[in-house]
Short mmCIF file of C-alpha atoms and ligand atoms in Angstrom, two decimals:
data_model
loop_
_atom_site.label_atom_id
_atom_site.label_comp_id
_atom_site.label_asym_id
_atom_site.label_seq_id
_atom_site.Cartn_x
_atom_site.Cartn_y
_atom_site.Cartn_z
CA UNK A 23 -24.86 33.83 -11.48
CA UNK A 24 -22.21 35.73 -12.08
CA UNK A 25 -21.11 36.15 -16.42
CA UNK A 26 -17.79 35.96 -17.36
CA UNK A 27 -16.62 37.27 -20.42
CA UNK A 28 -14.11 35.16 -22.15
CA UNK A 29 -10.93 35.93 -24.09
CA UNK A 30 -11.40 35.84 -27.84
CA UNK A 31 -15.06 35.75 -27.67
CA UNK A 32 -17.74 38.23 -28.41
CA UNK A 33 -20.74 36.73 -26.86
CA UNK A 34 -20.50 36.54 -22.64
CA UNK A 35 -21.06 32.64 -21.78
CA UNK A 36 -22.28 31.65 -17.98
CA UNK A 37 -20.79 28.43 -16.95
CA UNK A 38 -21.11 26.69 -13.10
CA UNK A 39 -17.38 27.76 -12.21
CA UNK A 40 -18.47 31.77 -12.09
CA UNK A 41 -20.94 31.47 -9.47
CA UNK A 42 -18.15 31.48 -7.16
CA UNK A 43 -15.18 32.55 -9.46
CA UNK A 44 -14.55 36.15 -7.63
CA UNK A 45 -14.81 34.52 -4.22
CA UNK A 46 -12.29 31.62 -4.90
CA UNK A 47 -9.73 34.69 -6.55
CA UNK A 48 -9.85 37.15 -3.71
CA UNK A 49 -7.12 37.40 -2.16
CA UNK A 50 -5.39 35.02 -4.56
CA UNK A 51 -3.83 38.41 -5.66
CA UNK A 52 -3.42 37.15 -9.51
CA UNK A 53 -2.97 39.64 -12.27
CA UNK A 54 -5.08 37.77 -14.66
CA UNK A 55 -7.19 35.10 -15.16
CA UNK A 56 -8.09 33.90 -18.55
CA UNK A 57 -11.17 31.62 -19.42
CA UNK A 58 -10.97 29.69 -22.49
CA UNK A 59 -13.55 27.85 -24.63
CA UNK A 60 -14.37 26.32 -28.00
CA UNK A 61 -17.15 23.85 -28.36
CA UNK A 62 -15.42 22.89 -31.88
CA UNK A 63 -12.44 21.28 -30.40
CA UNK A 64 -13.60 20.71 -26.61
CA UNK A 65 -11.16 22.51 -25.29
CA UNK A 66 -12.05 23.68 -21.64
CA UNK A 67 -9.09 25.66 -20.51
CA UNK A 68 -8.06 27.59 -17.44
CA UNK A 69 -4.65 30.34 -17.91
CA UNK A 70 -3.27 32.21 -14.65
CA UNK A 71 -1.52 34.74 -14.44
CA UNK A 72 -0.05 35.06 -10.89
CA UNK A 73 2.37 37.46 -11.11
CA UNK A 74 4.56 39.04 -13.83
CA UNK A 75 7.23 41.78 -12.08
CA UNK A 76 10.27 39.82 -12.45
CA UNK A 77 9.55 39.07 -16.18
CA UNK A 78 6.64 36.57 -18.57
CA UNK A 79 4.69 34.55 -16.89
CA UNK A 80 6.24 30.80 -17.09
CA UNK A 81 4.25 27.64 -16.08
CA UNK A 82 3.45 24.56 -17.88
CA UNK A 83 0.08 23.61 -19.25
CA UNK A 84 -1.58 20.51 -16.62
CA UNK A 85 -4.45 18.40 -18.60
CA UNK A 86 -6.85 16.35 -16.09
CA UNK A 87 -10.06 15.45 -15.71
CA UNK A 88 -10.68 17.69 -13.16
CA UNK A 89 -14.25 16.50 -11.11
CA UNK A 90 -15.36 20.25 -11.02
CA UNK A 91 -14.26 23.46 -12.59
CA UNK A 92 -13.86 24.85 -9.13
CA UNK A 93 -11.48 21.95 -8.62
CA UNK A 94 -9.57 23.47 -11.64
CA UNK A 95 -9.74 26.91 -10.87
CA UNK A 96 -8.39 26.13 -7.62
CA UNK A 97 -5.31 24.48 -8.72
CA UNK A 98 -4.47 26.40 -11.68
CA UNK A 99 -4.48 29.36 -8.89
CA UNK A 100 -2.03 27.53 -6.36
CA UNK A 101 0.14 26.41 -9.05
CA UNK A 102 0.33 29.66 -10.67
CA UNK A 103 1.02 30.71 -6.99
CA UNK A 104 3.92 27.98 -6.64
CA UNK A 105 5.59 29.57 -10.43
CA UNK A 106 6.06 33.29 -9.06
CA UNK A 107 7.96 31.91 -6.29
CA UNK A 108 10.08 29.31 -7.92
CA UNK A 109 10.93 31.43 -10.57
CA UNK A 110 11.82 33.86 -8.14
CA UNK A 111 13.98 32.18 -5.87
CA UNK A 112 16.02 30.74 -8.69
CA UNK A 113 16.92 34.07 -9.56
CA UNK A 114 15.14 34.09 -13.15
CA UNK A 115 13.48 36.87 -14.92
CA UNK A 116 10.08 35.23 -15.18
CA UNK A 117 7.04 35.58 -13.23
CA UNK A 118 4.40 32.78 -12.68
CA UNK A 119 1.72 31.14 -14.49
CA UNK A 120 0.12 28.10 -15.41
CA UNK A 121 -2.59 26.91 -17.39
CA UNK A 122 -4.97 23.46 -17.17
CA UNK A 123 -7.30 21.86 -19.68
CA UNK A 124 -9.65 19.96 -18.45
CA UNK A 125 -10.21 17.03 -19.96
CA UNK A 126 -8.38 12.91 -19.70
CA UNK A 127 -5.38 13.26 -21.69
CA UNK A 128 -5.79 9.59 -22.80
CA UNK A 129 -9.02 10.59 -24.47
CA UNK A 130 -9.73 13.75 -25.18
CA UNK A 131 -6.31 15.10 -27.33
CA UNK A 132 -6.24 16.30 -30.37
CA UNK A 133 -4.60 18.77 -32.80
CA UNK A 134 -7.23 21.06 -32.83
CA UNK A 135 -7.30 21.81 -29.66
CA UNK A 136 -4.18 22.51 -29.04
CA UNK A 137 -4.01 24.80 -31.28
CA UNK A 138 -6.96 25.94 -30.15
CA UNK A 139 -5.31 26.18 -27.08
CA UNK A 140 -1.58 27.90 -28.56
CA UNK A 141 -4.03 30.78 -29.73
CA UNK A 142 -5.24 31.77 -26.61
CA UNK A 143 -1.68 31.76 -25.16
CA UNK A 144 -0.99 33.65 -28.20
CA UNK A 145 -3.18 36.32 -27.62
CA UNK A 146 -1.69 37.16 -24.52
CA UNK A 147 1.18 38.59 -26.87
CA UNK A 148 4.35 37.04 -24.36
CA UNK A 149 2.33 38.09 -21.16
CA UNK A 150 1.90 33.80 -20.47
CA UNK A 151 4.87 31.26 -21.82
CA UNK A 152 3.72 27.67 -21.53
CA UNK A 153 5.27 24.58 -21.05
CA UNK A 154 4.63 20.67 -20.65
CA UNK A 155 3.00 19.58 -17.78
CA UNK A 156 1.40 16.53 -16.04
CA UNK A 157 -0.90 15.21 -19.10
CA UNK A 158 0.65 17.07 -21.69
CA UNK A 159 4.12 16.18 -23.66
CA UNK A 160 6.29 17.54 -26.43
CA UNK A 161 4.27 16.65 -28.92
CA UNK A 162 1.33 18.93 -27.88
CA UNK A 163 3.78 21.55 -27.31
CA UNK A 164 4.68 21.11 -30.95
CA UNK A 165 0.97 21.83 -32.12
CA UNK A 166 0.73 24.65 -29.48
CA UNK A 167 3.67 26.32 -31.52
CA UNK A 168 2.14 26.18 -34.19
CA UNK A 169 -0.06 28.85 -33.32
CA UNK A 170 2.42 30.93 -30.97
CA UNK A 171 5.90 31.43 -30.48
CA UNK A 172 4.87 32.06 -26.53
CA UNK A 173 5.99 28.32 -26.02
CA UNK A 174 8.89 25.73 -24.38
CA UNK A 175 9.93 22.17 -24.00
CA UNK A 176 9.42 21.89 -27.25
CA UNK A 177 11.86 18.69 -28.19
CA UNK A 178 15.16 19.11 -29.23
CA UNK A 179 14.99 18.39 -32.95
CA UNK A 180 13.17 21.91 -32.55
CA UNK A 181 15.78 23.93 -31.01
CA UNK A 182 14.12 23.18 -27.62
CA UNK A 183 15.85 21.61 -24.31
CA UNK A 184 14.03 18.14 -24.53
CA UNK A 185 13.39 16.56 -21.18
CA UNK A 186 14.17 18.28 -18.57
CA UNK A 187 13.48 15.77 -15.63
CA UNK A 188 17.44 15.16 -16.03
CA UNK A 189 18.25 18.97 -14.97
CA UNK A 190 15.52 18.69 -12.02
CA UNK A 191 17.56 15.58 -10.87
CA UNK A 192 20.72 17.59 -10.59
CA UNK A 193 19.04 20.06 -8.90
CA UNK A 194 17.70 17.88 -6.55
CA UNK A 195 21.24 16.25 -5.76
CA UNK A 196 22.44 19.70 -5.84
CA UNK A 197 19.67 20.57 -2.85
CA UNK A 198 20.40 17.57 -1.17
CA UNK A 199 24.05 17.63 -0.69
CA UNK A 200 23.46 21.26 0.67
CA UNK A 201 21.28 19.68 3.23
CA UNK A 202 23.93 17.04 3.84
CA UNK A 203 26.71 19.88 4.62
CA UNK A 204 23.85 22.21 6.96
CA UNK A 205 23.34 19.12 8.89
CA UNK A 206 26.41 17.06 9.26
CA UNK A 207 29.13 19.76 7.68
CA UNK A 208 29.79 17.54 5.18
CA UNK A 209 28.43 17.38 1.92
CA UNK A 210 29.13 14.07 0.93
CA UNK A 211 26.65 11.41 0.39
CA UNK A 212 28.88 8.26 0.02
CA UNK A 213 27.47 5.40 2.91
CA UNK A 214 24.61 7.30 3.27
CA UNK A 215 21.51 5.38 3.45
CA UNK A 216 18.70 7.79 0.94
CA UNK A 217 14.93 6.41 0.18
CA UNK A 218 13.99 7.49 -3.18
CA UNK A 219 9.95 7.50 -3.72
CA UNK A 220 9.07 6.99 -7.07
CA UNK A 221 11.57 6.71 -9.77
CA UNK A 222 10.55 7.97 -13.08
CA UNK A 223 11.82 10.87 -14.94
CA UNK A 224 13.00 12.39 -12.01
CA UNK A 225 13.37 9.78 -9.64
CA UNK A 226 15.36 7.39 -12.01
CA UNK A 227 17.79 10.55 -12.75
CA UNK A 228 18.39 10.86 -8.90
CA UNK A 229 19.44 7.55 -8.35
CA UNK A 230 21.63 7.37 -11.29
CA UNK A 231 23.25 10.71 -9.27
CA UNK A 232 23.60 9.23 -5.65
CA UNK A 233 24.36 5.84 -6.57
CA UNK A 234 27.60 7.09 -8.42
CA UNK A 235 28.23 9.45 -5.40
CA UNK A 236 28.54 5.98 -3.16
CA UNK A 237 25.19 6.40 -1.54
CA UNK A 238 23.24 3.52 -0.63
CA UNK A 239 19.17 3.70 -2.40
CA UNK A 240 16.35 2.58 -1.94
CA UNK A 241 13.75 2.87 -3.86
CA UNK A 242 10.14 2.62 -3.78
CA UNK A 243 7.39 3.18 -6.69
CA UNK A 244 4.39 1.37 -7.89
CA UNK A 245 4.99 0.61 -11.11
CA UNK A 246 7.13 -2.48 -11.32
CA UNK A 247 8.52 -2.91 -14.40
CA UNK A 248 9.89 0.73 -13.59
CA UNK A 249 11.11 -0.59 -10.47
CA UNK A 250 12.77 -3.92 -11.51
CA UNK A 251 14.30 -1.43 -14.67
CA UNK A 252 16.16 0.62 -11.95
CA UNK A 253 17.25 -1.64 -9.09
CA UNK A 254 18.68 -4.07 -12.03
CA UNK A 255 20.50 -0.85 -13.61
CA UNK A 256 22.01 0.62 -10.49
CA UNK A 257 21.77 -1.87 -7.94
CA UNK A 258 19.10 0.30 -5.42
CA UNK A 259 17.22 -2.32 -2.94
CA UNK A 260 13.38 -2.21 -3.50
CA UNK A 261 11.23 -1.53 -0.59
CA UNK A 262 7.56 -2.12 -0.46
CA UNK A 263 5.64 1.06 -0.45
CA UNK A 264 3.94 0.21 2.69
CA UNK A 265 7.26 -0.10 5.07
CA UNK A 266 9.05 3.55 3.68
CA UNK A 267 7.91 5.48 6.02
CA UNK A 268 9.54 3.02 8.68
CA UNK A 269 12.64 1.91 6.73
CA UNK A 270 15.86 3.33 9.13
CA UNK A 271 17.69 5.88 6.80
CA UNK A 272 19.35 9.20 6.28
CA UNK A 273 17.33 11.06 3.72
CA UNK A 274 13.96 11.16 2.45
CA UNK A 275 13.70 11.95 -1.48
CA UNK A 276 9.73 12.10 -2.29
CA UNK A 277 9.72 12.11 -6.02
CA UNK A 278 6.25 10.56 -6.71
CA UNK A 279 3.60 12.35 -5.33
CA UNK A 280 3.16 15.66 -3.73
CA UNK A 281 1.91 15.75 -0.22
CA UNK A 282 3.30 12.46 1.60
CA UNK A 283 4.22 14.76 4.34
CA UNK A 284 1.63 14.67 6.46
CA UNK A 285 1.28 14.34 10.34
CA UNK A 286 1.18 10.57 10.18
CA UNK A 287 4.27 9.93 8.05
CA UNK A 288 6.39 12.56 9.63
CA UNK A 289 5.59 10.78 13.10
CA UNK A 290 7.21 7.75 11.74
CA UNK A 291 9.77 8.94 9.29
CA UNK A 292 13.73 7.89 10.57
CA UNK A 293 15.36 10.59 8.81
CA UNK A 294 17.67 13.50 9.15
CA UNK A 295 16.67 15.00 5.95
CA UNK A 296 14.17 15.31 3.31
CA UNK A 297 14.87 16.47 -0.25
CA UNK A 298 12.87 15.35 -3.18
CA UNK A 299 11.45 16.77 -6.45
CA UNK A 300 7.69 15.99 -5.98
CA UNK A 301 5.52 19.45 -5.46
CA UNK A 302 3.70 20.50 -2.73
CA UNK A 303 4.90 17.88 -0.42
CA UNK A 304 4.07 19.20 3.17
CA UNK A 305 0.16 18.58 3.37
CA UNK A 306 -0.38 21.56 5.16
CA UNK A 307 3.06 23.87 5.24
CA UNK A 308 1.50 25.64 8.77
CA UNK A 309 1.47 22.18 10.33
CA UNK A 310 3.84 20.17 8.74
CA UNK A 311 6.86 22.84 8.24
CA UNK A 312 7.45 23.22 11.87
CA UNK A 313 6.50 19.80 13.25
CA UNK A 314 9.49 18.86 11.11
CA UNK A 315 11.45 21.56 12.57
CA UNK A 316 10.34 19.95 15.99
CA UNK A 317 11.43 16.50 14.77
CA UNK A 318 14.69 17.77 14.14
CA UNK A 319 14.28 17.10 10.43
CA UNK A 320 16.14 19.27 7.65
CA UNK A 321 13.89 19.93 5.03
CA UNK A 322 14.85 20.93 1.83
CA UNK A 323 12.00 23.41 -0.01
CA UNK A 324 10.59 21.44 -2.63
CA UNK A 325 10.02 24.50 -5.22
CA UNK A 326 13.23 25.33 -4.56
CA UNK A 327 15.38 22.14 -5.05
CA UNK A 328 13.09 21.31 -8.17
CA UNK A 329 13.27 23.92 -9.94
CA UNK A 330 16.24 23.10 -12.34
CA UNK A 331 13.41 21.64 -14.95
CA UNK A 332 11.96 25.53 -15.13
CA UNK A 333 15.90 26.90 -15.64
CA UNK A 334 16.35 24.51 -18.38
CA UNK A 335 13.01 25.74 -20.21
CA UNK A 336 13.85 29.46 -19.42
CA UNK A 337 17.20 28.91 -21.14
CA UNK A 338 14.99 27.55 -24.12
CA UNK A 339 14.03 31.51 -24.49
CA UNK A 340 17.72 32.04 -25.15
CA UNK A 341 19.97 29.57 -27.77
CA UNK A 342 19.18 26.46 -25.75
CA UNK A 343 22.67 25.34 -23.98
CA UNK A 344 22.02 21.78 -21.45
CA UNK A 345 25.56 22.78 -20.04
CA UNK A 346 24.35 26.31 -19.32
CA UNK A 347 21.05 25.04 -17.58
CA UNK A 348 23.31 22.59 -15.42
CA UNK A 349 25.85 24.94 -14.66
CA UNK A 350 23.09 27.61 -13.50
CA UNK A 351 21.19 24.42 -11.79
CA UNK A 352 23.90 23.70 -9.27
CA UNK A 353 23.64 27.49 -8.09
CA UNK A 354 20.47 25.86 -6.28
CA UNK A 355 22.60 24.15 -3.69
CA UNK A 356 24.37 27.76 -2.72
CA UNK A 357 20.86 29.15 -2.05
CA UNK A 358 19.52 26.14 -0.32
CA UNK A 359 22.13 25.87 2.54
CA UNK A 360 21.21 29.85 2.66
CA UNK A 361 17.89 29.20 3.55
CA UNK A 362 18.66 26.41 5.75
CA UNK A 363 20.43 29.16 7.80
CA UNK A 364 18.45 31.71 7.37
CA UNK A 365 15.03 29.57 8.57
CA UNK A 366 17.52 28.26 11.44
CA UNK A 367 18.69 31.94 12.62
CA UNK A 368 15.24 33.34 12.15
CA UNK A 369 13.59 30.97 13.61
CA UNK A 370 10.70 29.86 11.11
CA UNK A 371 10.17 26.65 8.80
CA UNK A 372 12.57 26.27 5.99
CA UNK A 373 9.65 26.71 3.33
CA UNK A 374 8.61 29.86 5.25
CA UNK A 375 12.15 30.95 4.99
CA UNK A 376 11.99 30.11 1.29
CA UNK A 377 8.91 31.80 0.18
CA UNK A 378 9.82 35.18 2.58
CA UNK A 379 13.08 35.45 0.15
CA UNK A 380 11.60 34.95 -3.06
CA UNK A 381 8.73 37.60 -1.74
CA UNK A 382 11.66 40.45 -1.06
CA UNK A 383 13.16 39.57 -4.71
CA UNK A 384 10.06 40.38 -5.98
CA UNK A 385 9.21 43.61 -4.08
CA UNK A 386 13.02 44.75 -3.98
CA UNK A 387 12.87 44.15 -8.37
CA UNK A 388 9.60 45.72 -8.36
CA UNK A 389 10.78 48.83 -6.22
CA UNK A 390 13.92 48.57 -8.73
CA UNK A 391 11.49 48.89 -12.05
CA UNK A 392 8.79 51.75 -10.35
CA UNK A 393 11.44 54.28 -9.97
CA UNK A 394 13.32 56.46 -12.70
P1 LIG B 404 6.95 10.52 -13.40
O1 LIG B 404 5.48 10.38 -13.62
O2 LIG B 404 7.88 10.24 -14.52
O3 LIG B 404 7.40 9.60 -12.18
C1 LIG B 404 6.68 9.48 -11.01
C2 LIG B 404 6.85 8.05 -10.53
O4 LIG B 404 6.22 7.94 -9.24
C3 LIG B 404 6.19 7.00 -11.43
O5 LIG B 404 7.12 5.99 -11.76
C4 LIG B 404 5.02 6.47 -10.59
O6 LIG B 404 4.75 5.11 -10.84
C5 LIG B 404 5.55 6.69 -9.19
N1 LIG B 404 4.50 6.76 -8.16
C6 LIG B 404 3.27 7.30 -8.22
N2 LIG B 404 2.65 7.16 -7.05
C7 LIG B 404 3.51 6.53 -6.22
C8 LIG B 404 3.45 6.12 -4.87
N3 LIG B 404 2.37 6.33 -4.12
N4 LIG B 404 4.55 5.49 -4.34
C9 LIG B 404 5.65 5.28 -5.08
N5 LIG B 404 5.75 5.65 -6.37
C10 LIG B 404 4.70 6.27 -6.93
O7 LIG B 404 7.13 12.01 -12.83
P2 LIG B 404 8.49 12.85 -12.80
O8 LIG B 404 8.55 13.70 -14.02
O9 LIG B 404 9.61 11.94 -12.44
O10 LIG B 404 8.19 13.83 -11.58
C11 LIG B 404 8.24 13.36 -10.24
C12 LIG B 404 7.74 14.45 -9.31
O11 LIG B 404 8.55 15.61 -9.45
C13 LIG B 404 6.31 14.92 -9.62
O12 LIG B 404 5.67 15.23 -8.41
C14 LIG B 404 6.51 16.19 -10.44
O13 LIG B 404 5.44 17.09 -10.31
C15 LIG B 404 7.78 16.75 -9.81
N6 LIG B 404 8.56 17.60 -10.70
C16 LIG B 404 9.03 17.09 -11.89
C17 LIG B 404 9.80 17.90 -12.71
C18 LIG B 404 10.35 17.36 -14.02
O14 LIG B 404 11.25 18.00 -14.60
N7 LIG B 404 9.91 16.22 -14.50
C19 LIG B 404 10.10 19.24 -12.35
C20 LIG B 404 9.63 19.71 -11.12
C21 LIG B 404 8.85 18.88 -10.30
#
C-alpha cells in the first residue's frame, strides 16, 4: 500500500483510498491533491486542485456520506474537472477546484471541524477558494472563515452575495432564450410549453422567470409541499414524475438531478430543447451529446448555462454588487448561441463544442502568462 503524506501533518498515515490513489489521478491531469485528516473533529476531507492558469482555484466544499473513499476521490476529481471549465467559459479569472468531506451532513457537523476544515484551505495561502456546496450552507462557511479569508457565499450580513441559486436562475433563462433564438430565431418564450424538473432554489427561481415571460410550466419534483408552494404561487401545472419524459412540450429544464439524460429518456423526450441548471446531466456526454444531436434536440451545456451561481461568488472576491453578478450573468446567453453555432458549423455535440472553447481560453491565457 501505497503512504500518503498529508497536509499539515508530520507523521505519514496509510488509509484504503491510497492503494489505488495514483492510478485513479493519472491522467486526471490535477495540479494538486490535498488529503485532510483530524481524528479530533472527524473531519475526513478531500481538496482538488484541477487547474489554476486562469486564476485561484474556485469550487464549493460537497459533504456526503460517500460509501468509499474511492467514491470520493473520484468525484472530488470530476468536479474539480467540471470548475476549470466553467470558470473558464464564463470568462472569469479563476481556475477549478473543489473539496468534499465525507461524512452525513445531518449528523456529523460541527464547529470544529469546520474549522478544522477552513485551516487546511488556509494553508493553501489563496491557491483553493471554497464555497457552499451540496451538504454544506452559509453557516459552515461562516466557521470556515473563521480560520481563512480563502472563502465565499458567506451570507450577506457578512459582506457576502447570499444565495446565489437566484443568479443561476437568470442564467439559466438567459441560456435558454439563446436556445430559443438558435432554434426558432426568436428568442421569446411567451406560449411556449417548458417542463421544469425540480423546483427548489433553482428551479423555483426559473419558473418565477418564464412564467412572467408568458411561458406555459410545468413542473415536476418530489417533494410536495415544494410543489403545491410553486404551482399555487405562479400557476405552473404539476406533472407526475413518472409521465415527464412523455409530456408533449418545447423545452426540457432538468433542475433536480444530474444525469436524467440518458438513452432511455432521450428516446422518449418531445422536445426541441433542453436547458436546465442540474450538473452533469448527459449520462455519458460520448453517447448522449450526439444522440441528441441525432434527435434534432438543442442542448444547452449545463456548466455553461449554470454557471451564474459561480459569477455571483467570484464577485464576492471584489465589493459584492447582485446587479453586477446579473448584469455579467446575462453575458451567458451571448456565448451560448455561440456555441450552438459553433457545435452546429463544426460539426460536434454542443458540450464538446463547449468544453473545446473553454480548453483554448485556457491554453491561449496560459501562452499569454509564459511569455515576457
Ligand atoms: P435544491 O436541492 O434546492 O432543489 C432540487 C429540487 O429537486 C428539490 O426540490 C428536490 O425535491 C427535487 N428533486 C430531487 N430529485 C428529483 C426527481 N427525481 N424529480 C423531480 N424533482 C426532484 O437544489 P438547487 O440549488 O435548486 O439546484 C438544482 C440543481 O442545479 C442541482 O443539480 C445543482 O447541483 C445545480 N446547480 C445549482 C446551483 C445553485 O446556485 N443553487 C448552481 C449550479 C448548479
Amino acid at each position: 500500500m501505497i503512504e500518503v503524506k498529508e497536509q499539515n501533518s508530520t507523521a505519514a498515515v496509510t488509509s484504503p483510498v491510497a492503494s489505488n490513489v495514483f492510478d485513479s489521478i493519472s491522467g486526471s491531469r490535477h495540479e494538486q491533491i490535498v488529503f485532510c485528516n483530524d481524528p479530533e473533529s472527524g473531519l475526513r476531507a478531500i481538496i482538488a486542485i484541477h487547474n489554476t492558469v486562469l486564476g485561484p482555484a474556485l469550487g464549493g466544499t460537497r459533504m456526503w456520506m460517500y460509501k468509499t473513499e474511492s467514491e470520493a476521490l473520484n468525484d472530488v476529481l470530476r468536479l474539480s474537472r467540471g470548475m476549470t471549465y466553467k470558470a473558464a467559459i464564463s470568462g472569469l479569472n479563476l481556475g477549478g477546484g473543489k473539496a468534499v468531506i465525507i461524512g452525513d451532513s445531518r449528523q456529523h457537523k460541527s464547529e470544529a471541524l469546520f474549522r478544522k476544515f477552513g485551516r487546511f484551505v488556509n494553508n493553501l495561502n489563496g491557491k483553493y477558494i471554497t464555497a457552499e456546496d451540496v451538504g454544506t450552507s452559509t453557516k459552515d462557511m461562516e466557521y470556515i472563515a473563521m480560520e481563512t479569508k480563502h472563502v465565499t457565499g458567506l451570507p450577506e450580513s457578512m459582506g457576502g452575495g447570499g444565495d446565489p441559486s437566484p443568479v443561476t436562475a437568470y442564467g439559466v433563462y438567459m441560456g435558454m432564450k439563446a436556445s430559443a433564438q438558435f432554434a426558432w430565431g426568436s428568442d421569446s418564450l411567451s406560449g411556449k410549453k417548458i417542463l421544469v424538473q425540480g423546483v427548489g432554489h433553482v428551479g423555483e427561481n426559473l419558473v418565477m422567470n418564464l412564467v412572467k415571460e408568458g411561458a406555459k410550466v410545468y413542473i415536476s419534483d418530489l417533494n410536495a409541499d415544494q410543489l403545491k408552494k410553486v404551482s399555487s404561487e405562479f400557476g405552473a401545472e404539476v406533472i407526475d414524475p413518472d409521465k415527464i419524459f412523455d409530456l408533449d412540450i418545447d423545452i426540457y429544464a432538468p433542475c433536480a438531478l444530474g444525469a436524467t439524460l440518458n438513452t432511455e429518456n432521450i428516446n422518449r423526450l418531445k422536445c426541441s430543447i433542453i436547458a436546465g441548471a442540474a450538473n452533469n446531466q448527459l449520462a455519458d456526454e460520448t453517447i448522449h451529446g450526439p444522440m441528441l444531436v441525432e434527435k434534432g434536440i438543442t442542448y444547452a451545456p449545463d456548466f455553461l448555462i449554470n454557471a451564474g451561481g459561480l459569477i455571483n461568488v467570484y464577485s464576492e472576491l471584489d465589493n459584492y454588487n447582485r446587479q453586477r453578478a446579473l448584469t455579467q450573468t446575462e453575458h451567458i446567453y451571448n456565448v451560448t448561441l455561440e456555441i450552438l453555432k459553433k457545435a452546429k458549423a463544426e460539426g460536434v455535440y454542443t458540450q464538446l463544442a463547449a468544453i473545446q472553447m473553454a480548453e483554448k481560453r485556457i491554453s491561449d491565457i496560459s501562452k499569454v502568462k509564459s511569455s515576457r
